[in-house]
Amino acid sequence: MTWQATVLTLFPGMFPGPLGQSLAGRALEDRLWSLDLRDLRDYGLGRHRTVDDTPFGGGAGMVMRPDVVAAAIRDVMAGGRPVIYPTPRGRQLRQEDVRRLSGGPGVVVLCGRYEGVDERVLEACAVEQVSIGDYVLSGGEMAALVLLDSCVRLIPGVMGSDASGAEESFSDGLLEYPHYTKPASWEGRDVPDILLSGHHAAIARWRQTESETATQVRRPDLWAAYRRRTGQDMSDPVSPAADPDRLH
């Protein structure tokens, strides 16, 4: 069954954008997934197809109307697909969320603009609010592209090798180990000897250590969660290998 993505947006011309290139683009051509674009203006009110109004309580900016947004959501609901609303107010999008979404029938993505969407429609339509980071964008379209790309690449048949998805950041709760390729020596910097040894077990141990080191230094939140999940003693000191100066 084809994975179905529907995007509700005021700017359908922003799509497919980068989703029409590389892996996602080829998968779209091969019909491994589909992209349905719905212009929220088509659900707008009156001669001017109004989609927003001033906020109750005052304040700058405009808010997207609940009746307009609800009409758009209800028009496309089918097959149990979740409705996702990218917003700084949402919980952080994680790889486990991406795996869940990519393993389902698809998603409906609501792209907000202005000051956001009326809270009542988010509640009434059981909209899932997620954030791709602690920063603010001009609208939800760029976040929707990020969300869809992260999901599409996990659809079976999209990536050339299943191992590409299995050995990467967040796949096991850790950041990924560093990568190297030819030439073995470049501008006075050499590839670690272990990677040239041909000893696969030793290479696997080195990669695991490097993943743990990077996670300790760069994402202590992930490191703490990883140690809890793997049953490690949280009172143990951080590995001396976790030296920020050796991470670039």
Steps between C-alpha positions, in 0.01 A plus 500: 500500500631843407593727791278808465598852603253786487619854569259778596671829420451855381804456276467175301767628259762425767445128434638256410811720513793285620263206532501484122874431495734216596358202690163655579456621144577163347269331749226748407547417132495129581179550698643369823330801654255765382472874565161672504506879535197691627487880488344628823366797304259261332329469838509874572195711569332756278610667182854545630527139624597618847689247711602709804376763744620715789579324830261520793669679788695727267854478382692520178442281196214284384378151590378233259127443545377170647209463259725536195766262630242243615334500159835422336592225747161332481506509123813285481464264793522139384666175598585596855785732410610728787487877458834660586541870574862623509527771764758626754238418766505132412704223657833424340482279193711190558614213284256264670219732389632492146513119502143486628372740236690342213369159602138612472279587202631857477448842655307823461722800572342832595727795423430799721565865416466835673485456880381143468176302504199539730551255786143370484540335162820330614307349790187416300689322223750325732793668324845382605730798563872448443807724491811449286706732720507791741476775241227678304436477126281720280255216459455127528600413144873464563432286806258290294775435246730383780232276647407343168860443395577324828199271451534430128861381527387219734236366261612155379672528165593869526856460629738282305612299803301403807820545701500869407204551729613259768843655563439871538442760768214422741450146365610359837468815708851624425652744255675337206873431492724709267553393139814497286579424135792530254761638505633337816713808568373849423664832590696335780194326646496121493214254515504315836717190467227272632286568192781376276564185705232277351411377853122531486434428867757760606353751255153438641629564854675818385183628334295426811749691716502793261119510499491499879767770521322733257169450678650570845651828386248631251168364628513427874122465496522211255790351693304501826201337330727239338661408832162468667370279220809277501505473879834672552582650839425871473743569785794381288725784388494610139755320288831686473477435127223760484736789433330793323830602342511180295153553351473719193 
